Amino acid sequence: MQRVYFDNNATTPVLPEVFEAMRPYFGERFGNASSIHHHGQETRAAVERARESVAGLLGCRASEVVFTSGGTESDNLAMFGVVRPGDHVITSTVEHHAVLSAAKHLEEKGCEVTYVPVDGRGLVDPDDVKRALRSNTSLVTIMMANNETGVVQPVDDIGKVAAEADVHFHTDAVQAAGKIPIDVNQIGCDLLTISGHKLHAPQGVGALYVRKGTRLEPMLYGGRHERSRRAGTENVPGIVGLGKAAGLASTGFGRGDDQKMAAMRDRLERELLTIESTGVNGVAASSHPSEAWVGHPPRVPNTTNIYFEGIDGEALVIALDLKGLAVSTGAACSSGAIEPSHVLTAMGLRPDQARASIRFSLGKQNSAEDVGFALDLVPGTVAKLRELSPVYNKTAVNS
Ligand code: PLP
C-alpha cells in the first residue's frame, strides 16, 4: 500500500545523509566527549563540528549553542533559566505546550504571566507586547513559527520591543528552523530554541541558543558539560545528526529548497481550497500584511491548516490514514484529546470549526507525486464524510 506522510510538523524522518553521519558514533566512535584519550577527542571534535554547523544555521557563535534533549528542554531551560520568583513574563496564547505548561508552572511558583492574544490570522501584535511590559518583566517568549498553522510571528519587531525595555527575549523556533532562514542578530533574541526531529535529525536532541553574557541558571546539576549550562554526558550520535541536518538545511536555502517546498504546499492548498466550504487557518500564503513583513514569509513554506466545514477532523484523519495519507488535526500531543485546538480557538474559530480543521505539513522527503496522491484522496473523502454528516447537511440547507 502506498503511504504518504504529511505530518512533518509532528516529526520528520531522519534523512539518509544524516543517518550515515551518525552511524560511526553508534559503533567504533563511541568515546565520551569529556575523556582526554583518543576516543574522547574523536567524539569531542564531532560535537564541536556539530556546534559550528548549528551556529551557522542560526547566525551565532558556536560558543552560544547549548545542546539539549530537544525543544521541550530548550524552552524550559530558557524560561526557568532567566525568570526569578516574583518576575513577570509575557508570552502568547498560541505557544506550544512546552512554553505554556512551563509558564503555568512559573505562575504556580509565584510569577505573573501575561498571555497576549493573536488576531484572526494568528499574529501577535508587537504593540500588545509593549503594552504588557511591567517594571518586573524579565522575559518575553513568543514563538517564531506556529506548529499548527505555520504562521510566522513578527519576531524582529517583538525583539526590538524587548530590547528597548532591556528584557530577555526568547523565541521558540522549533517549527522555523530549517524551513526559513534564522538570524539571531536580526531577531535580536537572547535565547532561541530548536529541535532535531523537526528538521530531519533524530528525536531526543535539540539546542538552545544563549546570547553571550546572558545569565542562565541551569536546570540540571552535575558535570561541567556545555560550559556548565547543561550537565550530562552529551548525546553524541544525536548531536552529530543535528549538526548534519543543520548543514543540509543551510545548503538547502542556497539552492532554493524553501521556495520549492512553498510551491508544492501552495499547489496542495490552492487545490484543496477548490473544495466547497473550506478555508485556510492563518495568514494567506501570498499576503504581506505590513512593511514589517518584508523579507519574511507570512507562513513557513511546508504547512497549511485547512478548515473543512461540517467535518469531524479526527474522522477525516482516520479515513485518510486508512487510504495511506498521514495528516493531523494539530499538535500531536493534543491529538485524541476532546479539547479543540487552543491555537485555532485563540484565532477566533468556534470549537466546531477548530475540530473541523486539518494540518498538512510537508518535509524534505516529499515530492510533487505525494501532493498528487493527497489531491486524489482528500476531495472524495471529504465528500463522503459530509454525506454522513447531519451538521454539514443542515448548514448547507440553512445557507
Ligand atoms: N515547540 C514547538 C513549536 C513544537 O512544535 C514542539 C514539538 O512539537 C516543541 C516545542 C517540543 O519539541 P520536542 O518534541 O523536541 O520536545
Short mmCIF file of C-alpha atoms and ligand atoms in Angstrom, two decimals:
data_model
loop_
_atom_site.label_atom_id
_atom_site.label_comp_id
_atom_site.label_asym_id
_atom_site.label_seq_id
_atom_site.Cartn_x
_atom_site.Cartn_y
_atom_site.Cartn_z
CA MET A 1 0.00 0.00 0.00
CA GLN A 2 1.34 3.43 -0.94
CA ARG A 3 1.81 5.70 2.08
CA VAL A 4 2.41 9.44 2.04
CA TYR A 5 3.47 11.25 5.20
CA PHE A 6 2.26 14.84 5.51
CA ASP A 7 2.73 15.21 9.27
CA ASN A 8 6.24 16.62 9.30
CA ASN A 9 5.42 19.21 11.96
CA ALA A 10 4.88 16.29 14.36
CA THR A 11 8.20 14.73 13.41
CA THR A 12 10.34 14.26 10.31
CA PRO A 13 12.11 11.16 9.05
CA VAL A 14 15.89 11.17 9.58
CA LEU A 15 17.45 11.89 6.17
CA PRO A 16 19.74 9.11 4.84
CA GLU A 17 22.76 11.50 4.86
CA VAL A 18 22.03 12.35 8.50
CA PHE A 19 21.78 8.67 9.40
CA GLU A 20 25.10 7.95 7.66
CA ALA A 21 26.80 10.81 9.51
CA MET A 22 25.55 9.41 12.84
CA ARG A 23 26.32 5.73 12.18
CA PRO A 24 30.02 5.65 13.30
CA TYR A 25 29.05 7.21 16.64
CA PHE A 26 26.94 4.17 17.48
CA GLY A 27 29.90 1.93 16.67
CA GLU A 28 33.64 2.48 16.55
CA ARG A 29 33.47 6.16 17.63
CA PHE A 30 31.89 5.55 21.00
CA GLY A 31 34.04 7.72 23.27
CA ASN A 32 32.78 10.00 26.00
CA ALA A 33 33.36 13.52 24.69
CA SER A 34 34.78 14.51 28.11
CA SER A 35 37.54 11.85 28.06
CA ILE A 36 41.04 13.07 27.29
CA HIS A 37 42.21 10.00 25.33
CA HIS A 38 41.88 9.40 21.59
CA HIS A 39 38.30 8.10 21.82
CA GLY A 40 37.15 11.14 23.75
CA GLN A 41 38.97 13.56 21.47
CA GLU A 42 37.33 11.99 18.44
CA THR A 43 33.81 12.48 19.77
CA ARG A 44 34.65 15.91 21.24
CA ALA A 45 35.76 17.04 17.78
CA ALA A 46 32.50 15.73 16.29
CA VAL A 47 30.41 17.56 18.90
CA GLU A 48 32.28 20.81 18.23
CA ARG A 49 31.87 20.43 14.45
CA ALA A 50 28.13 19.96 15.02
CA ARG A 51 28.09 23.07 17.21
CA GLU A 52 29.70 25.09 14.40
CA SER A 53 27.13 23.80 11.97
CA VAL A 54 24.16 24.69 14.21
CA ALA A 55 25.73 28.12 14.82
CA GLY A 56 25.91 28.53 11.03
CA LEU A 57 22.18 27.84 10.74
CA LEU A 58 21.33 30.39 13.44
CA GLY A 59 23.90 33.08 12.66
CA CYS A 60 25.54 32.92 16.09
CA ARG A 61 28.86 31.92 17.66
CA ALA A 62 29.45 28.21 18.32
CA SER A 63 30.02 29.00 21.99
CA GLU A 64 26.44 30.31 22.20
CA VAL A 65 24.93 26.90 21.27
CA VAL A 66 23.90 24.61 24.15
CA PHE A 67 22.90 21.07 23.19
CA THR A 68 19.84 19.67 24.96
CA SER A 69 17.43 16.73 24.68
CA GLY A 70 15.03 18.65 22.41
CA GLY A 71 12.60 21.51 22.04
CA THR A 72 10.80 20.98 25.34
CA GLU A 73 14.01 21.05 27.36
CA SER A 74 15.33 24.09 25.48
CA ASP A 75 12.08 26.01 26.06
CA ASN A 76 12.07 25.07 29.74
CA LEU A 77 15.76 25.94 30.15
CA ALA A 78 15.25 29.33 28.51
CA MET A 79 12.33 30.16 30.79
CA PHE A 80 13.44 28.68 34.12
CA GLY A 81 16.99 29.82 33.37
CA VAL A 82 16.26 33.55 33.39
CA VAL A 83 12.98 34.01 35.32
CA ARG A 84 13.23 34.51 39.10
CA PRO A 85 10.45 34.32 41.73
CA GLY A 86 8.29 37.47 41.59
CA ASP A 87 9.17 38.21 37.95
CA HIS A 88 6.63 38.93 35.22
CA VAL A 89 6.68 37.03 31.92
CA ILE A 90 4.99 37.82 28.60
CA THR A 91 4.03 35.04 26.22
CA SER A 92 1.22 34.39 23.73
CA THR A 93 -1.94 32.31 23.72
CA VAL A 94 -0.76 30.20 20.76
CA GLU A 95 2.54 28.88 22.12
CA HIS A 96 3.36 25.19 22.19
CA HIS A 97 2.63 23.44 25.48
CA ALA A 98 6.40 23.26 26.08
CA VAL A 99 6.14 27.00 26.76
CA LEU A 100 2.56 27.23 28.06
CA SER A 101 2.98 24.49 30.68
CA ALA A 102 6.30 26.00 31.79
CA ALA A 103 4.53 29.37 32.11
CA LYS A 104 1.79 27.74 34.23
CA HIS A 105 4.49 26.26 36.45
CA LEU A 106 6.08 29.69 36.87
CA GLU A 107 2.66 31.06 37.88
CA GLU A 108 2.38 28.32 40.50
CA LYS A 109 5.80 29.38 41.80
CA GLY A 110 4.67 32.97 42.27
CA CYS A 111 5.47 34.61 38.92
CA GLU A 112 2.94 36.58 36.91
CA VAL A 113 2.34 35.75 33.27
CA THR A 114 0.57 37.82 30.60
CA TYR A 115 -0.74 35.89 27.60
CA VAL A 116 -1.01 38.31 24.67
CA PRO A 117 -3.73 37.45 22.14
CA VAL A 118 -3.47 36.83 18.40
CA ASP A 119 -5.68 38.18 15.64
CA GLY A 120 -7.75 36.10 13.22
CA ARG A 121 -4.63 35.38 11.15
CA GLY A 122 -2.80 34.04 14.19
CA LEU A 123 -0.49 37.05 14.52
CA VAL A 124 0.74 38.68 17.74
CA ASP A 125 0.76 42.50 17.66
CA PRO A 126 4.17 43.77 18.90
CA ASP A 127 2.30 46.77 20.41
CA ASP A 128 0.38 44.35 22.64
CA VAL A 129 3.73 43.03 23.88
CA LYS A 130 4.85 46.63 24.52
CA ARG A 131 1.67 47.44 26.44
CA ALA A 132 2.06 44.31 28.58
CA LEU A 133 5.55 45.28 29.80
CA ARG A 134 5.93 45.96 33.53
CA SER A 135 8.81 47.10 35.67
CA ASN A 136 9.36 43.49 36.82
CA THR A 137 9.07 41.87 33.37
CA SER A 138 12.14 39.67 32.91
CA LEU A 139 11.21 37.61 29.84
CA VAL A 140 9.22 37.85 26.63
CA THR A 141 8.77 34.45 24.98
CA ILE A 142 6.95 34.40 21.64
CA MET A 143 7.34 31.60 19.11
CA MET A 144 8.83 32.19 15.67
CA ALA A 145 6.52 29.83 13.76
CA ASN A 146 3.39 28.10 14.97
CA ASN A 147 3.32 24.30 14.86
CA GLU A 148 -0.37 24.06 13.90
CA THR A 149 -0.74 26.85 11.34
CA GLY A 150 2.85 27.60 10.31
CA VAL A 151 2.18 31.32 10.90
CA VAL A 152 5.43 33.27 11.35
CA GLN A 153 5.33 35.93 14.05
CA PRO A 154 6.90 39.39 13.61
CA VAL A 155 9.75 38.35 15.89
CA ASP A 156 12.12 41.11 14.70
CA ASP A 157 9.66 43.75 15.92
CA ILE A 158 8.98 41.90 19.15
CA GLY A 159 12.74 41.62 19.65
CA LYS A 160 13.04 45.40 19.31
CA VAL A 161 10.29 45.94 21.91
CA ALA A 162 12.07 43.62 24.33
CA ALA A 163 15.49 45.18 23.68
CA GLU A 164 14.19 48.72 24.23
CA ALA A 165 12.79 47.60 27.60
CA ASP A 166 16.00 45.68 28.41
CA VAL A 167 14.02 42.46 28.85
CA HIS A 168 15.19 39.00 27.77
CA PHE A 169 13.62 37.74 24.56
CA HIS A 170 13.25 34.01 23.87
CA THR A 171 11.74 32.60 20.71
CA ASP A 172 10.71 29.00 20.15
CA ALA A 173 11.99 28.42 16.61
CA VAL A 174 11.33 24.67 16.61
CA GLN A 175 8.98 24.95 13.61
CA ALA A 176 11.03 27.61 11.84
CA ALA A 177 14.50 26.00 11.87
CA GLY A 178 15.38 24.51 8.51
CA LYS A 179 12.22 25.94 6.92
CA ILE A 180 13.03 29.67 6.87
CA PRO A 181 16.38 31.39 7.39
CA ILE A 182 17.10 32.37 11.00
CA ASP A 183 19.46 35.12 12.12
CA VAL A 184 19.55 35.61 15.88
CA ASN A 185 21.04 39.09 15.47
CA GLN A 186 18.29 40.24 13.14
CA ILE A 187 15.68 38.86 15.55
CA GLY A 188 17.55 40.40 18.46
CA CYS A 189 16.75 37.44 20.71
CA ASP A 190 18.79 36.35 23.72
CA LEU A 191 17.52 32.78 23.61
CA LEU A 192 16.23 30.62 20.75
CA THR A 193 15.03 27.02 20.75
CA ILE A 194 15.43 24.38 18.04
CA SER A 195 14.64 20.66 18.00
CA GLY A 196 16.40 17.99 15.91
CA HIS A 197 13.42 15.89 14.94
CA LYS A 198 11.61 18.75 13.21
CA LEU A 199 14.44 19.20 10.72
CA HIS A 200 15.26 15.61 9.74
CA ALA A 201 17.67 14.88 12.62
CA PRO A 202 16.68 12.29 15.24
CA GLN A 203 14.24 12.66 18.13
CA GLY A 204 15.73 13.44 21.54
CA VAL A 205 18.24 16.12 20.59
CA GLY A 206 17.90 19.89 20.36
CA ALA A 207 19.70 23.10 21.09
CA LEU A 208 19.25 26.39 22.86
CA TYR A 209 20.99 29.50 21.56
CA VAL A 210 22.11 31.58 24.54
CA ARG A 211 23.45 35.04 23.69
CA LYS A 212 26.91 35.69 25.17
CA GLY A 213 26.55 37.42 28.51
CA THR A 214 23.05 36.04 29.28
CA ARG A 215 22.95 34.80 32.87
CA LEU A 216 21.31 31.39 32.66
CA GLU A 217 20.62 29.28 35.72
CA PRO A 218 20.96 25.59 34.72
CA MET A 219 18.12 23.13 35.25
CA LEU A 220 20.41 20.11 35.61
CA TYR A 221 23.31 19.92 38.03
CA GLY A 222 26.20 17.53 37.50
CA GLY A 223 29.37 17.73 35.44
CA ARG A 224 30.53 20.89 33.69
CA HIS A 225 29.22 19.88 30.29
CA GLU A 226 28.08 22.55 27.84
CA ARG A 227 30.05 25.19 29.80
CA SER A 228 28.05 24.36 32.93
CA ARG A 229 24.79 25.30 31.22
CA ARG A 230 23.51 21.73 30.78
CA ALA A 231 25.04 18.88 32.78
CA GLY A 232 25.06 15.31 31.45
CA THR A 233 27.14 13.28 29.03
CA GLU A 234 26.43 14.52 25.53
CA ASN A 235 24.20 12.52 23.19
CA VAL A 236 26.98 12.35 20.62
CA PRO A 237 25.17 10.50 17.79
CA GLY A 238 22.14 12.79 18.17
CA ILE A 239 24.29 15.92 18.23
CA VAL A 240 26.19 14.75 15.13
CA GLY A 241 22.81 14.16 13.43
CA LEU A 242 21.59 17.62 14.39
CA GLY A 243 24.81 19.15 13.07
CA LYS A 244 24.46 17.30 9.77
CA ALA A 245 20.78 18.26 9.41
CA ALA A 246 21.61 21.90 10.18
CA GLY A 247 24.30 21.85 7.50
CA LEU A 248 21.91 20.32 4.96
CA ALA A 249 19.27 22.94 5.82
CA SER A 250 21.77 25.79 5.35
CA THR A 251 22.83 24.40 1.96
CA GLY A 252 19.17 23.92 1.04
CA PHE A 253 18.40 27.63 1.45
CA GLY A 254 21.19 28.43 -1.03
CA ARG A 255 19.57 26.04 -3.52
CA GLY A 256 16.08 27.48 -3.01
CA ASP A 257 14.69 24.33 -1.36
CA ASP A 258 12.35 26.51 0.71
CA GLN A 259 10.84 28.02 -2.42
CA LYS A 260 10.34 24.59 -3.96
CA MET A 261 8.65 23.46 -0.77
CA ALA A 262 6.40 26.53 -0.82
CA ALA A 263 5.43 25.80 -4.43
CA MET A 264 4.35 22.25 -3.50
CA ARG A 265 2.45 23.47 -0.44
CA ASP A 266 0.80 26.25 -2.44
CA ARG A 267 -0.44 23.78 -5.06
CA LEU A 268 -1.83 21.48 -2.38
CA GLU A 269 -3.52 24.41 -0.64
CA ARG A 270 -4.88 26.00 -3.80
CA GLU A 271 -6.47 22.79 -4.99
CA LEU A 272 -7.86 21.81 -1.59
CA LEU A 273 -9.49 25.22 -1.34
CA THR A 274 -11.48 24.47 -4.51
CA ILE A 275 -13.48 22.03 -2.35
CA GLU A 276 -16.61 23.94 -1.28
CA SER A 277 -16.86 25.43 2.22
CA THR A 278 -13.17 25.30 3.09
CA GLY A 279 -10.71 27.96 4.27
CA VAL A 280 -7.12 28.42 5.40
CA ASN A 281 -6.44 28.94 9.09
CA GLY A 282 -3.68 31.55 9.30
CA VAL A 283 -2.20 34.28 7.17
CA ALA A 284 -2.87 33.71 3.45
CA ALA A 285 0.32 32.36 1.89
CA SER A 286 0.54 35.28 -0.55
CA SER A 287 -0.28 38.18 1.78
CA HIS A 288 2.20 40.56 3.36
CA PRO A 289 0.16 42.39 5.97
CA SER A 290 2.66 45.11 6.81
CA GLU A 291 6.03 46.62 5.99
CA ALA A 292 7.46 44.59 8.84
CA TRP A 293 6.96 41.50 6.72
CA VAL A 294 9.43 42.50 4.03
CA GLY A 295 11.81 39.58 3.76
CA HIS A 296 9.61 37.38 5.93
CA PRO A 297 7.20 34.80 4.65
CA PRO A 298 3.86 35.00 6.45
CA ARG A 299 3.94 31.23 6.96
CA VAL A 300 6.66 28.60 6.92
CA PRO A 301 6.69 27.02 3.45
CA ASN A 302 5.70 23.48 4.45
CA THR A 303 2.46 24.00 6.37
CA THR A 304 -1.19 24.51 5.54
CA ASN A 305 -4.03 24.20 8.02
CA ILE A 306 -7.42 23.89 6.37
CA TYR A 307 -10.94 24.09 7.72
CA PHE A 308 -13.45 21.69 6.11
CA GLU A 309 -16.92 22.81 7.18
CA GLY A 310 -19.14 20.10 8.66
CA ILE A 311 -16.32 17.56 9.07
CA ASP A 312 -15.03 15.91 12.21
CA GLY A 313 -11.25 16.36 11.86
CA GLU A 314 -10.41 13.16 13.73
CA ALA A 315 -12.73 11.20 11.41
CA LEU A 316 -11.02 12.70 8.36
CA VAL A 317 -7.55 11.90 9.74
CA ILE A 318 -8.60 8.27 10.30
CA ALA A 319 -10.32 7.95 6.90
CA LEU A 320 -7.24 9.35 5.11
CA ASP A 321 -4.89 7.16 7.14
CA LEU A 322 -6.83 4.07 6.03
CA LYS A 323 -6.10 5.15 2.45
CA GLY A 324 -2.40 5.79 3.12
CA LEU A 325 -2.23 9.54 3.82
CA ALA A 326 -0.92 10.68 7.22
CA VAL A 327 -2.10 14.14 8.30
CA SER A 328 -3.04 15.61 11.65
CA THR A 329 -5.65 17.62 13.48
CA GLY A 330 -2.94 19.83 15.03
CA ALA A 331 -0.42 19.36 17.77
CA ALA A 332 0.49 15.68 18.05
CA CYS A 333 0.43 15.80 21.82
CA SER A 334 -3.17 17.03 21.92
CA SER A 335 -4.49 14.68 19.22
CA GLY A 336 -7.02 12.33 20.72
CA ALA A 337 -7.93 14.94 23.33
CA ILE A 338 -11.52 16.15 23.32
CA GLU A 339 -10.47 19.79 23.67
CA PRO A 340 -10.35 21.74 20.39
CA SER A 341 -7.01 23.28 19.42
CA HIS A 342 -6.06 26.18 21.71
CA VAL A 343 -4.29 27.78 18.74
CA LEU A 344 -7.31 27.81 16.45
CA THR A 345 -9.74 28.89 19.16
CA ALA A 346 -7.33 31.72 20.11
CA MET A 347 -7.59 32.83 16.46
CA GLY A 348 -11.35 33.11 16.89
CA LEU A 349 -12.53 29.81 15.42
CA ARG A 350 -15.56 28.26 17.10
CA PRO A 351 -14.80 24.88 18.76
CA ASP A 352 -16.68 23.04 15.97
CA GLN A 353 -14.64 24.92 13.33
CA ALA A 354 -11.39 24.10 15.13
CA ARG A 355 -12.41 20.44 15.26
CA ALA A 356 -13.09 20.54 11.50
CA SER A 357 -9.53 21.65 10.70
CA ILE A 358 -6.65 19.56 9.40
CA ARG A 359 -2.93 20.28 9.24
CA PHE A 360 -0.91 19.17 6.22
CA SER A 361 2.84 19.55 6.80
CA LEU A 362 5.41 18.60 4.18
CA GLY A 363 9.02 17.51 4.61
CA LYS A 364 12.19 17.31 2.53
CA GLN A 365 11.37 13.70 1.58
CA ASN A 366 8.06 14.67 -0.06
CA SER A 367 7.60 15.05 -3.82
CA ALA A 368 5.12 16.54 -6.28
CA GLU A 369 3.74 12.99 -6.67
CA ASP A 370 2.92 12.95 -2.96
CA VAL A 371 0.91 16.14 -3.40
CA GLY A 372 -0.91 14.48 -6.30
CA PHE A 373 -1.63 11.44 -4.12
CA ALA A 374 -3.19 13.68 -1.46
CA LEU A 375 -5.19 15.62 -4.01
CA ASP A 376 -6.58 12.36 -5.41
CA LEU A 377 -7.74 11.29 -1.94
CA VAL A 378 -8.90 14.30 0.04
CA PRO A 379 -11.83 15.70 -2.02
CA GLY A 380 -13.63 12.34 -2.25
CA THR A 381 -13.02 11.53 1.40
CA VAL A 382 -14.35 14.92 2.49
CA ALA A 383 -17.41 14.48 0.28
CA LYS A 384 -18.08 11.02 1.78
CA LEU A 385 -17.82 12.30 5.35
CA ARG A 386 -20.05 15.23 4.55
CA GLU A 387 -22.70 12.91 3.12
CA LEU A 388 -22.76 11.20 6.50
CA SER A 389 -22.70 14.47 8.45
CA PRO A 390 -26.04 15.78 9.68
CA VAL A 391 -24.24 19.00 10.66
CA TYR A 392 -22.99 19.68 7.14
CA ASN A 393 -26.35 18.92 5.53
CA LYS A 394 -28.06 21.26 7.95
CA THR A 395 -25.52 24.01 7.25
CA ALA A 396 -25.96 23.56 3.51
CA VAL A 397 -29.76 23.76 3.76
CA ASN A 398 -29.66 26.82 6.02
CA SER A 399 -27.17 28.82 3.97
N1 PLP B 1 7.89 23.89 20.33
C1 PLP B 1 7.19 23.68 19.21
C2 PLP B 1 6.69 24.86 18.43
C3 PLP B 1 6.94 22.39 18.76
O1 PLP B 1 6.24 22.20 17.64
C4 PLP B 1 7.43 21.30 19.53
C5 PLP B 1 7.11 19.91 19.14
O2 PLP B 1 6.08 19.63 18.59
C6 PLP B 1 8.16 21.58 20.69
C7 PLP B 1 8.37 22.88 21.06
C8 PLP B 1 8.73 20.46 21.53
O3 PLP B 1 9.87 19.91 20.92
P1 PLP B 1 10.37 18.43 21.32
O4 PLP B 1 9.39 17.48 20.71
O5 PLP B 1 11.73 18.33 20.70
O6 PLP B 1 10.42 18.36 22.80
#
